[in-house]
Coordinates of C-alpha atoms and ligand atoms in Angstrom, one line a residue:
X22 CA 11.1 -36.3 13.1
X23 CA 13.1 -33.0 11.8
X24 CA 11.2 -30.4 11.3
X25 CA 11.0 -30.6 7.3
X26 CA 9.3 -33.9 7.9
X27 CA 6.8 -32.4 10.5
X28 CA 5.4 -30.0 8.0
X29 CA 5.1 -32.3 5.2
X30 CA 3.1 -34.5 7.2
X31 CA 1.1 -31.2 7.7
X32 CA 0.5 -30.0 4.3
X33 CA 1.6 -32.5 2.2
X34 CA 4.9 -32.6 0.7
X35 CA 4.2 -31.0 -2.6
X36 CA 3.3 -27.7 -0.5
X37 CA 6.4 -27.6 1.2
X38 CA 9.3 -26.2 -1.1
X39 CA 12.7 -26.6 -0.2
X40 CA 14.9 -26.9 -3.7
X41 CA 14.0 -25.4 -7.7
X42 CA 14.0 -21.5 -8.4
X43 CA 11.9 -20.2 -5.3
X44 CA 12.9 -16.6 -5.8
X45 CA 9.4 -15.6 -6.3
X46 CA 9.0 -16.2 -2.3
X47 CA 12.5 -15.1 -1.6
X48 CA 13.0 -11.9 -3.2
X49 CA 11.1 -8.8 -2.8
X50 CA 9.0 -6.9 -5.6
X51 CA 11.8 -4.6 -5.8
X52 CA 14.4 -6.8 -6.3
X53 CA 16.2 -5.2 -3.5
X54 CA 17.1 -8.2 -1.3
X55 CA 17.3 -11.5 -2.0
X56 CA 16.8 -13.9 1.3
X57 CA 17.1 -17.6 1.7
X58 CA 14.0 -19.6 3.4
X59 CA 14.7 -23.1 4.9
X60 CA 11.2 -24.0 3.2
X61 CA 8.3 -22.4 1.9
X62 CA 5.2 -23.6 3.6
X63 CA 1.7 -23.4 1.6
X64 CA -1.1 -24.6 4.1
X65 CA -4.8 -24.7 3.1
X66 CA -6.7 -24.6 5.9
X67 CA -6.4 -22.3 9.0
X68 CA -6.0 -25.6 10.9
X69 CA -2.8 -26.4 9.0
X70 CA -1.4 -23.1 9.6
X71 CA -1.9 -23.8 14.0
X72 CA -0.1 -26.8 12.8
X73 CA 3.0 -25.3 11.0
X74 CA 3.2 -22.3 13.9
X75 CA 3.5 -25.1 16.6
X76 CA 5.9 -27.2 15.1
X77 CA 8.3 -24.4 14.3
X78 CA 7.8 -22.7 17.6
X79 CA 8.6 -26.3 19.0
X80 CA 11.2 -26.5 16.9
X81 CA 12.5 -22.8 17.8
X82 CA 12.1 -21.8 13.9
X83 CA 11.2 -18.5 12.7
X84 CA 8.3 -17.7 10.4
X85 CA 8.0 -15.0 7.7
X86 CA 4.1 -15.0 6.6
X87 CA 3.6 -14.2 2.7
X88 CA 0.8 -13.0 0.6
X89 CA 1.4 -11.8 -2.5
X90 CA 4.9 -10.4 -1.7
X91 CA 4.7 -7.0 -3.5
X92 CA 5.3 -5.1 -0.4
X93 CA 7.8 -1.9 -0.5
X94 CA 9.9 -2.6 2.8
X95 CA 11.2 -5.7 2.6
X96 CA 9.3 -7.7 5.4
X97 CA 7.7 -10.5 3.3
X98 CA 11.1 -12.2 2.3
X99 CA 13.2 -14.4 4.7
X100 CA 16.5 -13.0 6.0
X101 CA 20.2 -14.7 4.0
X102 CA 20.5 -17.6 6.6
X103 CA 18.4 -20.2 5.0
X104 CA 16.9 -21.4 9.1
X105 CA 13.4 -19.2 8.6
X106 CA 10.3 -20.5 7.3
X107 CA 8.3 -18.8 4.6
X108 CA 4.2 -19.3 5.1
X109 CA 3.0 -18.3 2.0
X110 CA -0.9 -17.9 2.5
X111 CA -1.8 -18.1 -1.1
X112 CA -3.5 -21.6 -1.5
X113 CA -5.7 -20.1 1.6
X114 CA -8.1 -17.8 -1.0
X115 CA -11.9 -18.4 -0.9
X116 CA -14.4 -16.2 -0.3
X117 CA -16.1 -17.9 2.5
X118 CA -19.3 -15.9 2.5
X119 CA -20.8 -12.5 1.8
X120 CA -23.6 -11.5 4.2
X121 CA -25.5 -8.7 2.1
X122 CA -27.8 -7.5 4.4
X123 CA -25.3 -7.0 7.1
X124 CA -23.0 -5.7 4.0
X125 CA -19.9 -7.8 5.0
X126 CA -17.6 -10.3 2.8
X127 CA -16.2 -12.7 5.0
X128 CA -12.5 -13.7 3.1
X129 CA -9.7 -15.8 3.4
X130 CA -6.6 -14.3 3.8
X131 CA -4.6 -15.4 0.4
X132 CA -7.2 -14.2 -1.8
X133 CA -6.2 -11.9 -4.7
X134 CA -7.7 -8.3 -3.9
X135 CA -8.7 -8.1 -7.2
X136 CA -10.4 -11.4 -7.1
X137 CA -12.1 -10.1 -3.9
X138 CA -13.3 -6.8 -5.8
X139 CA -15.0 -9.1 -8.4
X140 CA -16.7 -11.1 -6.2
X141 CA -18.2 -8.6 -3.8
X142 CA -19.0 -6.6 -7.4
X143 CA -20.7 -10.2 -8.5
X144 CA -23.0 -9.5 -5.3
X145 CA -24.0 -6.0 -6.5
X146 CA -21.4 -4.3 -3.5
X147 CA -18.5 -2.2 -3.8
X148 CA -15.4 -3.7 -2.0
X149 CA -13.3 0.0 -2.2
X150 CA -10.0 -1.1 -1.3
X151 CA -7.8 -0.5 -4.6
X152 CA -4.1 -0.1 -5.1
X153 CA -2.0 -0.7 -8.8
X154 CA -0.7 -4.1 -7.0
X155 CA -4.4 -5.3 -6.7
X156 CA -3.7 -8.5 -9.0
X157 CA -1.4 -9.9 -6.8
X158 CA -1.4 -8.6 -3.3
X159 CA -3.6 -10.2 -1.1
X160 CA -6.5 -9.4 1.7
X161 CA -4.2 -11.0 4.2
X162 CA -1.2 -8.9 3.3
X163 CA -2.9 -5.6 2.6
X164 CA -4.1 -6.2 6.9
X165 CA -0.7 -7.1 7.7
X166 CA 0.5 -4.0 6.3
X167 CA -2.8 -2.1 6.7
X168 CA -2.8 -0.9 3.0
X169 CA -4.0 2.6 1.5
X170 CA -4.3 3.0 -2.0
X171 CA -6.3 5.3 -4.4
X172 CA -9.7 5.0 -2.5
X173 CA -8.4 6.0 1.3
X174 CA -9.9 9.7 0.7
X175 CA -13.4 8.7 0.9
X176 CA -13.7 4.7 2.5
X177 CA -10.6 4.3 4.5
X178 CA -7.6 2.4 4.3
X179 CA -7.8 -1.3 4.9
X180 CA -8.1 -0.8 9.3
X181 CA -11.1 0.8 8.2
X182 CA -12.5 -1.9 6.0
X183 CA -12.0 -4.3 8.1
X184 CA -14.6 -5.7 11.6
X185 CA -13.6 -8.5 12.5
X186 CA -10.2 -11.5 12.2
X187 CA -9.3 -14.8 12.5
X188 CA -5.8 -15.1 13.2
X189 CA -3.2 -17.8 14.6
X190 CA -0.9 -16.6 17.5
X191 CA 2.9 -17.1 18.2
X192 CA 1.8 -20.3 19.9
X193 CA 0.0 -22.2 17.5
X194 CA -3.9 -21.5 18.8
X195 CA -6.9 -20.0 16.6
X196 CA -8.3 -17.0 17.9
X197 CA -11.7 -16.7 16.0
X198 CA -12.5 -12.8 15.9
X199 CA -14.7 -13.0 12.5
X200 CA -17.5 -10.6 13.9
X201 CA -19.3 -8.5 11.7
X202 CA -20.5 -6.3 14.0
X203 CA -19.6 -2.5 13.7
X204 CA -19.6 -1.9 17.0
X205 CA -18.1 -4.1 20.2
X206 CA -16.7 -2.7 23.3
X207 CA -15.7 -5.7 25.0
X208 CA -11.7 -4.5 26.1
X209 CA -8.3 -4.4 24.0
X210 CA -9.1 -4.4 20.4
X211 CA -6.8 -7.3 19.4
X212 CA -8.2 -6.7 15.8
X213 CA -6.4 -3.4 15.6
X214 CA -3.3 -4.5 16.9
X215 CA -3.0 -7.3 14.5
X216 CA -4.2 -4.7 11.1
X217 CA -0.3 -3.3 10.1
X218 CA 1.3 -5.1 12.9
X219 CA 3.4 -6.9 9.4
X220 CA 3.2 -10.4 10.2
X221 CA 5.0 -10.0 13.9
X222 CA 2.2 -10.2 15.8
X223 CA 0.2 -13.2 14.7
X224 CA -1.0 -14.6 11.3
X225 CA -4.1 -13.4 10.0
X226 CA -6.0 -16.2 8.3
X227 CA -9.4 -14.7 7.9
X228 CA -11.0 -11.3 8.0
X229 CA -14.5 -10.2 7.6
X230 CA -14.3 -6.8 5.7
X231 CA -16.9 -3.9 5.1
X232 CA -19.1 -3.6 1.9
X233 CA -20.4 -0.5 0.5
X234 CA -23.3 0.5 -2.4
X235 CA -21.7 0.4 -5.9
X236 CA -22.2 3.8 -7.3
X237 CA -24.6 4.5 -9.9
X238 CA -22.0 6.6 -12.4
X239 CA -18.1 7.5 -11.5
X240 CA -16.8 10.1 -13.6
X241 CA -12.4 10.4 -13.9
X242 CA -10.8 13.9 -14.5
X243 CA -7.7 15.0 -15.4
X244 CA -6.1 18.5 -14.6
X245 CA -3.0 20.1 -15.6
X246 CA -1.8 22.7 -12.5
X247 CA 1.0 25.6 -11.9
X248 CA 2.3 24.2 -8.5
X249 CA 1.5 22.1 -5.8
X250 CA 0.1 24.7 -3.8
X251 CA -2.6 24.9 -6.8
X252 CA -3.7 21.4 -6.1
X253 CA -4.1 21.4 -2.5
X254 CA -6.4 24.6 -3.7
X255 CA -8.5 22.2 -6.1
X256 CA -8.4 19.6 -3.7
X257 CA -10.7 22.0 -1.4
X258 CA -12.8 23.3 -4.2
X259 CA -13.6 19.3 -5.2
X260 CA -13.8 18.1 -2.1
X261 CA -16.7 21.5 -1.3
X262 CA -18.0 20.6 -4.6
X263 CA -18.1 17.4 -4.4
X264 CA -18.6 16.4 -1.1
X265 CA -18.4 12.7 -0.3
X266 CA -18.5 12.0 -4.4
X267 CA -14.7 12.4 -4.4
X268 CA -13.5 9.2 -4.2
X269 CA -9.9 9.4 -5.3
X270 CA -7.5 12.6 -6.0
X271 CA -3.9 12.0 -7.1
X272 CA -1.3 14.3 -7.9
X273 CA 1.6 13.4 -10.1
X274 CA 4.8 15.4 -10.6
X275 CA 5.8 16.1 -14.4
X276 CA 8.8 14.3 -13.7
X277 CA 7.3 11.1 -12.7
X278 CA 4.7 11.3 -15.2
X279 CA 7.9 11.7 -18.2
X280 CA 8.8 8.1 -16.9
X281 CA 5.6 6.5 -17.5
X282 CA 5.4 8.7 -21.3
X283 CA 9.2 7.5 -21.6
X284 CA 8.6 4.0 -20.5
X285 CA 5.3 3.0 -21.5
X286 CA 4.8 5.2 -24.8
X287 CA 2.0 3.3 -26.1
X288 CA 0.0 5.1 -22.9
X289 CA -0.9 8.8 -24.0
X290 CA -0.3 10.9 -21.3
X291 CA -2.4 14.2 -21.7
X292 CA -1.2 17.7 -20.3
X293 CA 1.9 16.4 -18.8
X294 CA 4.4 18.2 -20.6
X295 CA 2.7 21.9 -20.3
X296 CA 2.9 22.1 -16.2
X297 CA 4.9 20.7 -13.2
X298 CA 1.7 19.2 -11.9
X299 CA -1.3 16.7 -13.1
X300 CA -4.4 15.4 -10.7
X301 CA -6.4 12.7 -11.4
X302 CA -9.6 13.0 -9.6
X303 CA -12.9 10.8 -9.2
X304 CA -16.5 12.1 -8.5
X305 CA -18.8 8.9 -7.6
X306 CA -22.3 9.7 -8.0
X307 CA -25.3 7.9 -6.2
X308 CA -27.9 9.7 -8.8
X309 CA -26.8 9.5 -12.6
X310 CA -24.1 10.2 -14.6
X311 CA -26.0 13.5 -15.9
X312 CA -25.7 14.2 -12.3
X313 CA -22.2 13.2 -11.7
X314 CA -20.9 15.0 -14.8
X315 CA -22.7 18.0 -14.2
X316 CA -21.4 18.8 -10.9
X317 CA -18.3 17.3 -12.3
X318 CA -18.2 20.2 -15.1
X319 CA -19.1 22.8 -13.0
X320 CA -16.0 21.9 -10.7
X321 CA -13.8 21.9 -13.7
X322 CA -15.1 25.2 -14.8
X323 CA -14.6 27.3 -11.3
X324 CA -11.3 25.6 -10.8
X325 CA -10.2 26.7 -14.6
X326 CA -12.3 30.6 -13.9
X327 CA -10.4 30.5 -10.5
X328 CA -7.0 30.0 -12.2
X329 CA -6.3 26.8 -9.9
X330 CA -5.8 24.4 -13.0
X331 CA -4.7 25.3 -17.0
X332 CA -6.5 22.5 -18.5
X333 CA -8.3 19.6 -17.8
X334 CA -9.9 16.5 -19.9
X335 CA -13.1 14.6 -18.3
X336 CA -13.0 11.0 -19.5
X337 CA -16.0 10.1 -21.4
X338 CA -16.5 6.6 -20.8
X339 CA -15.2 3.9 -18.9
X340 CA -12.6 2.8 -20.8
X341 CA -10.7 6.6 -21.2
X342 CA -11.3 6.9 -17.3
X343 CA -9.6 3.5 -17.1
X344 CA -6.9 4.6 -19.3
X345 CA -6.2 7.9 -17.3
X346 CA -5.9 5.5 -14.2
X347 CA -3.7 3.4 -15.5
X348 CA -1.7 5.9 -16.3
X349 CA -1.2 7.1 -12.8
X350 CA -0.8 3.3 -12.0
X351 CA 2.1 3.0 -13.9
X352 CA 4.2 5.3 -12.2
X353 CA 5.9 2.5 -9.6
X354 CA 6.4 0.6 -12.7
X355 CA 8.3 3.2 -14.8
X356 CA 10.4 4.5 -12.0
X357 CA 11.3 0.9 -11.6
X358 CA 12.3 0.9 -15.0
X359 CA 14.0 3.7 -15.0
X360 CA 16.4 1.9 -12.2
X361 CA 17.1 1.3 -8.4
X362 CA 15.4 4.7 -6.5
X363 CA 14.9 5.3 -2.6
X364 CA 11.6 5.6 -1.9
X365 CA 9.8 7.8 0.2
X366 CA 6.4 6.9 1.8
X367 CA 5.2 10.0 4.1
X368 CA 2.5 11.5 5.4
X369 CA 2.3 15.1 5.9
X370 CA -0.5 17.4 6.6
X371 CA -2.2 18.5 3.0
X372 CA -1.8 22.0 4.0
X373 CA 1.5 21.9 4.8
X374 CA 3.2 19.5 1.2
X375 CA 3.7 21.7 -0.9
X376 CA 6.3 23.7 1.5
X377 CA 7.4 20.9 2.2
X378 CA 8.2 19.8 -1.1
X379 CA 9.9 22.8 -2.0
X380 CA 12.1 22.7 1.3
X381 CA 13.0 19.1 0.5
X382 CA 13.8 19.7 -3.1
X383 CA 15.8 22.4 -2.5
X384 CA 18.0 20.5 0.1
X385 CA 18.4 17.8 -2.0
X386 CA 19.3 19.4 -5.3
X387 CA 21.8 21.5 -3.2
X388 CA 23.4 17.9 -1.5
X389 CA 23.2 16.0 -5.0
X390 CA 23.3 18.4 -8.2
X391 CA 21.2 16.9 -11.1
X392 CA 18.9 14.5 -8.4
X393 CA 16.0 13.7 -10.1
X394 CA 12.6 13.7 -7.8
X395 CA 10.0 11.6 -8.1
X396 CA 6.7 13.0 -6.7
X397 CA 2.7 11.4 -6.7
X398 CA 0.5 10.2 -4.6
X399 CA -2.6 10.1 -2.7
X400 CA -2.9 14.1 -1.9
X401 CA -6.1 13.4 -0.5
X402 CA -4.8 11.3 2.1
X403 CA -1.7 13.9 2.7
X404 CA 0.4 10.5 1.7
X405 CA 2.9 11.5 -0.9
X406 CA 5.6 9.2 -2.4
X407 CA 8.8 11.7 -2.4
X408 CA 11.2 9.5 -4.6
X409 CA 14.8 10.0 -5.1
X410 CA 16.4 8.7 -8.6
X411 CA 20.1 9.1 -9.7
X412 CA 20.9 11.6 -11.7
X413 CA 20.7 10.8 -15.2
X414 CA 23.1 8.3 -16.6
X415 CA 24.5 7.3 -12.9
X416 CA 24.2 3.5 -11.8
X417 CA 21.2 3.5 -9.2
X418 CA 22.9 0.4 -7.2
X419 CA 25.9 2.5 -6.6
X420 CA 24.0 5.5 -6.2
X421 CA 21.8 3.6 -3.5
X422 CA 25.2 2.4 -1.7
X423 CA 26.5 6.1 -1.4
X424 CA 23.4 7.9 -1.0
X425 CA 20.8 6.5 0.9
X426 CA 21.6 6.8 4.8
X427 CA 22.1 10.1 3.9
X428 CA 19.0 11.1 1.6
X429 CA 16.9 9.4 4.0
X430 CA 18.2 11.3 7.1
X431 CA 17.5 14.4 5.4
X432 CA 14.4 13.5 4.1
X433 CA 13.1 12.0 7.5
X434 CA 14.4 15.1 9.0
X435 CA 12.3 17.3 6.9
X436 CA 9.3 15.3 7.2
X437 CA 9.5 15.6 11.1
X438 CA 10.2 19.1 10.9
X439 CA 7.0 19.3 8.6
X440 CA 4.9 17.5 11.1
X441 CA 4.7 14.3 9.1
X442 CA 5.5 10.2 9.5
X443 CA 7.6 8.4 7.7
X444 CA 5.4 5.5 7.0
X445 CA 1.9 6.4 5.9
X446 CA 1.3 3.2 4.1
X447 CA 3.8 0.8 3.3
X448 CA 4.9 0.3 6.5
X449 CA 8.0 -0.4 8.3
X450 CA 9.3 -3.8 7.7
X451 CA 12.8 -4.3 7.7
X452 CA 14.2 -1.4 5.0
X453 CA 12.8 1.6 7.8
X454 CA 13.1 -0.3 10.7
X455 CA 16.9 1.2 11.8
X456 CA 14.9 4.6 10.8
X457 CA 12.5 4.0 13.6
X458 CA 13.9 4.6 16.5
X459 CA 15.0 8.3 15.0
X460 CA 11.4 9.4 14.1
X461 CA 8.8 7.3 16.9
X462 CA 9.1 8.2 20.9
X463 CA 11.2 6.1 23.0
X464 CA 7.8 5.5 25.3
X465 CA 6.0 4.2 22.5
X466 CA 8.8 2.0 20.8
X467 CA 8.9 1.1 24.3
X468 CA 5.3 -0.1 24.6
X469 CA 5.4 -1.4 21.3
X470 CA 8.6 -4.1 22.7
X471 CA 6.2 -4.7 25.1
X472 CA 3.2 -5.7 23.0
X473 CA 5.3 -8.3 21.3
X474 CA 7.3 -9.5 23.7
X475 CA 3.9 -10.4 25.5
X476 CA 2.4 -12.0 22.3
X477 CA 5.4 -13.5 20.6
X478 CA 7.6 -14.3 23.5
X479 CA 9.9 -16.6 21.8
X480 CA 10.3 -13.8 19.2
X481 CA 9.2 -16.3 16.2
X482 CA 7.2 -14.3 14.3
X483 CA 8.7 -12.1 11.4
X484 CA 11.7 -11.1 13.7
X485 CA 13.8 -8.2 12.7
X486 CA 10.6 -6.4 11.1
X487 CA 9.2 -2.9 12.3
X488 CA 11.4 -3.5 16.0
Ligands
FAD516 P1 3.2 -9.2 1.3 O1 4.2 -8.3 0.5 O2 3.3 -10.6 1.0 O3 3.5 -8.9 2.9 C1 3.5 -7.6 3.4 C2 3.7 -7.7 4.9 O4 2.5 -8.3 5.5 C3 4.8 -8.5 5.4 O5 5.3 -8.0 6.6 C4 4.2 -9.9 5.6 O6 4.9 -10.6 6.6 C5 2.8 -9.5 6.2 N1 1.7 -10.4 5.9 C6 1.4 -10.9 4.6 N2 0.4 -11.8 4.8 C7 0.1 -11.8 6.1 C8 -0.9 -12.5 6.9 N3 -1.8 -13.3 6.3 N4 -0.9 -12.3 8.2 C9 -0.1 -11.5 8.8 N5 0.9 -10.8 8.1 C10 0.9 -10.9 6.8 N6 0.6 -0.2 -0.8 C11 -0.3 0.7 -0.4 O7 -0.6 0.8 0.8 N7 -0.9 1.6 -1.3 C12 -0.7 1.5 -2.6 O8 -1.2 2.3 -3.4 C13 0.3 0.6 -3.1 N8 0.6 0.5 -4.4 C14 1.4 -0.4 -4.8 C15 1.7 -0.5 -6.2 C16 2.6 -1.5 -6.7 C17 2.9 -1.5 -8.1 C18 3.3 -2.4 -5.8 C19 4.2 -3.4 -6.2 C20 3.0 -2.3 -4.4 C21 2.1 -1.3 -3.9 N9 1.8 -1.2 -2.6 C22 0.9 -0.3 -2.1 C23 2.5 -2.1 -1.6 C24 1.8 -3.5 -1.4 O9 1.1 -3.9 -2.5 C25 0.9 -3.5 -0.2 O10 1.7 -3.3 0.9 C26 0.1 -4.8 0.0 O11 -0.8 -4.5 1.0 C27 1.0 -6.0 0.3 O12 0.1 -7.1 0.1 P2 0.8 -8.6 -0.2 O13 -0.2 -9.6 -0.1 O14 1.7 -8.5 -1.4 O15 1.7 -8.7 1.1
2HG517 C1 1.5 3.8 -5.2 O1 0.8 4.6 -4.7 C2 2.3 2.9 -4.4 O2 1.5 3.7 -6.4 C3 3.7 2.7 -4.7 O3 2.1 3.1 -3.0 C4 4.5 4.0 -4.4 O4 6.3 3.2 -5.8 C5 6.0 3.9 -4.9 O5 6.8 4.7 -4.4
ZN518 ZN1 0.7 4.7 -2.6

């Protein structure tokens, strides 16, 4: 039997796609490479997936696992020669159980974050893990990448969530790791290696994830600021204000926020236009929402005394903070719109961005008169997304071709020089992987070889991504 036949015997042949349009599974969010798979494999049951792993390893066929394919690096798509397999986990999504007085949700690894959010909401819990791609990534692919979002500040980014796996390894066997137990000392912690190891360790099939007491009121903010420096201020005042309330603090640059007003004008975006700098901040409250809003107002007010913001609007209900969210949401979406960019996931210390923002923006603008830079993110987290878009009226794809080696050099360079990685939570996949070796020790690269070669040695698993 070829191989084709093998998996169609596994799954059925109506889950294995090998002819129509598949570029759903072949291209990548950003429509920045389009691959060619040899078939895309949808199993159903963790069984099916040992199946598929063997008879490709047998079969010397590499796999690319997929969740919901929105990742930033290009490591979810198969490479142009049409021999790699794409395992799409999506028709894997139930929620196999919630265990509420151990406050765990015990999930497949193809279900919809969102979906997951519902359902652990259903249950009375908060599942915190939120990101603007939470309709269609998945629990499986947020692991694989180890995923950050908007709630990192105060739960954690999906390592943290997460206790315990079930995962299939390069050879086809089930290792069954769904503990729910918080704490277990019993030698390597194959859990962690797996969370962001991208799909080239093993495939994640299962997890069992954290859950956490919905709070009784959450309150959104909006602030306009001077400078950067201003909000790394605020961000101290909210979070000695606020304490462990402040679950979310974004900062968006005016420029990034003129894409979403240009691009999406039915969104009203307050304050943007009157200062460099808007934050988008979130107070949870345990209490009440008199509680929550007045320690809320009292923030706003000695910020505002202390000249650290110009103006600010509190939501007033769920739909305005929802609104102001979505606003801040929108900003991948725009820029996208706005045409091909090269983006910029880092991590720097918070106390230490805004010099080197001006550093960076100062190099740039000096290399490439009339860049435009694209600055938000999670400032809570120190995570910023430093994006570089074409000057105005200049084709991005040609601007991409001529550009980016060098933007990125001088941007990873900066970042180093800042104390800073160059992934904080996209990862590497394939489009940083030739950055790598640049910005990682050669001991740790080396142990990181190491770790693979040991669990994958036939080197089936996602090859070519993060090594
Ligand atoms: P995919 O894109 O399908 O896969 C991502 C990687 O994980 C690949 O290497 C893949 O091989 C591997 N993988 C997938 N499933 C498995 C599995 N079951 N087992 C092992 N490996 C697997 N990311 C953030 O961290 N924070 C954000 O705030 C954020 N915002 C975003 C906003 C937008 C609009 C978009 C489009 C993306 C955003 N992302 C963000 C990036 C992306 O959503 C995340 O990386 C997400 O975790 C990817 O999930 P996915 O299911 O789409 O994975
Ligand atoms: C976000 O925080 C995502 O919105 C996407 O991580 C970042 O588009 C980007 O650069
Ligand atoms: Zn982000």
């Amino acid at each position: 039997m070829d191989l084709i036949e093998t998996l169609n015997a596994i799954v059925g042949a109506q889950h294995v796609l090998t002819s129509g349009d598949l570029s759903a599974y072949e291209q990548d969010w950003r429509k920045r490479w389009h691959g060619k798979a040899l078939a895309v494999v949808r199993p159903a049951t963790t069984q099916q997936v040992a199946e598929v792993v063997k008879a490709c390893a047998a079969a010397k066929v590499s796999i690319v696992p997929q969740g919901g394919n929105t990742g930033m690096v290009v490591g979810s798509v198969p490479d142009a020669s049409g021999q790699q397999v794409v395992l799409s986990l999506q028709r894997m999504n139930a929620v196999r159980q919630i265990d509420a007085g151990n406050m765990t949700v015990t999930v497949e690894a193809g279900c919809i974050l969102q979906n997951l959010q519902d359902a652990a909401e259903k249950a009375g819990f908060l599942f915190p893990l939120s990101l603007a791609a939470e309709g269609s990534c998945t629990i499986g692919g947020n692991l694989g990448t180890n995923a950050g979002g908007t709630q990192v500040l105060r739960y954690g980014n999906a390592r943290d969530l997460c206790l315990g796996l079930e995962v299939v390894n390069a050879q086809g066997d089930i290792w069954s790791g769904l503990s729910g137990l918080r704490k277990d000392n019993t030698g390597y912690d194959l859990r962690n290696l797996m969370i962001g190891s991208e799909g080239t360790l093993g495939i994640i099939t299962a997890a069992t994830m954290k859950l956490y007491p919905l709070p009784v009121a959450s309150l959104t903010a909006w602030a306009s600021l001077p400078s950067l420096a201003h909000a790394v201020q605020l961000l101290g005042l909210a979070q000695k204000h606020l304490a462990s309330g402040l679950t979310g603090f974004e900062v968006m640059g005016q420029f990034a926020l003129s894409l979403v007003a240009k691009h999406f004008p039915q969104q009203r975006v307050p304050l943007w236009d009157s200062a460099p700098f808007c934050v988008v901040l979130e107070n949870s409250d345990f209490e009440s929402e008199a509680h929550a809003r007045e320690r809320f107002d009292h923030l706003m007010e000695q910020a505002l005394d202390a000249g650290v913001i110009t103006d600010a609007v509190v939501a007033e209900n769920l739909t305005q903070a929802k609104a102001l969210w979505h606003i801040r949401e929108c900003i991948p979406l725009a820029q996208a719109e706005e045409g091909l960019n090269i983006k910029h996931d880092i991590s720097i210390p918070v106390s230490r961005i805004p010099e080197f923002v001006e550093t960076t923006d100062a190099l740039l603008k000096r290399a490439i008169p009339g860049v435009r830079l694209v600055n938000f993110g999670h400032l809570g987290d120190g995570n910023l997304h430093y994006n570089v878009q074409c000057p105005a009226g200049a084709d991005g794809k040609a601007f991409l071709q001529a550009q980016e080696p060098g933007v990125n050099k001088l941007v990873f360079d900066s970042v180093l020089a800042h104390g800073g990685s160059i992934s904080a939570e996209h990862g590497i996949g394939s489009l940083k992987r030739d950055e790598l070796p640049h910005y990682k020790s050669a001991v740790a690269l080396d142990m990181m070889r190491a770790v693979k070669s040991a669990l994958d040695p036939l080197g089936i698993l996602n090859p070519g991504r993060v090594l």
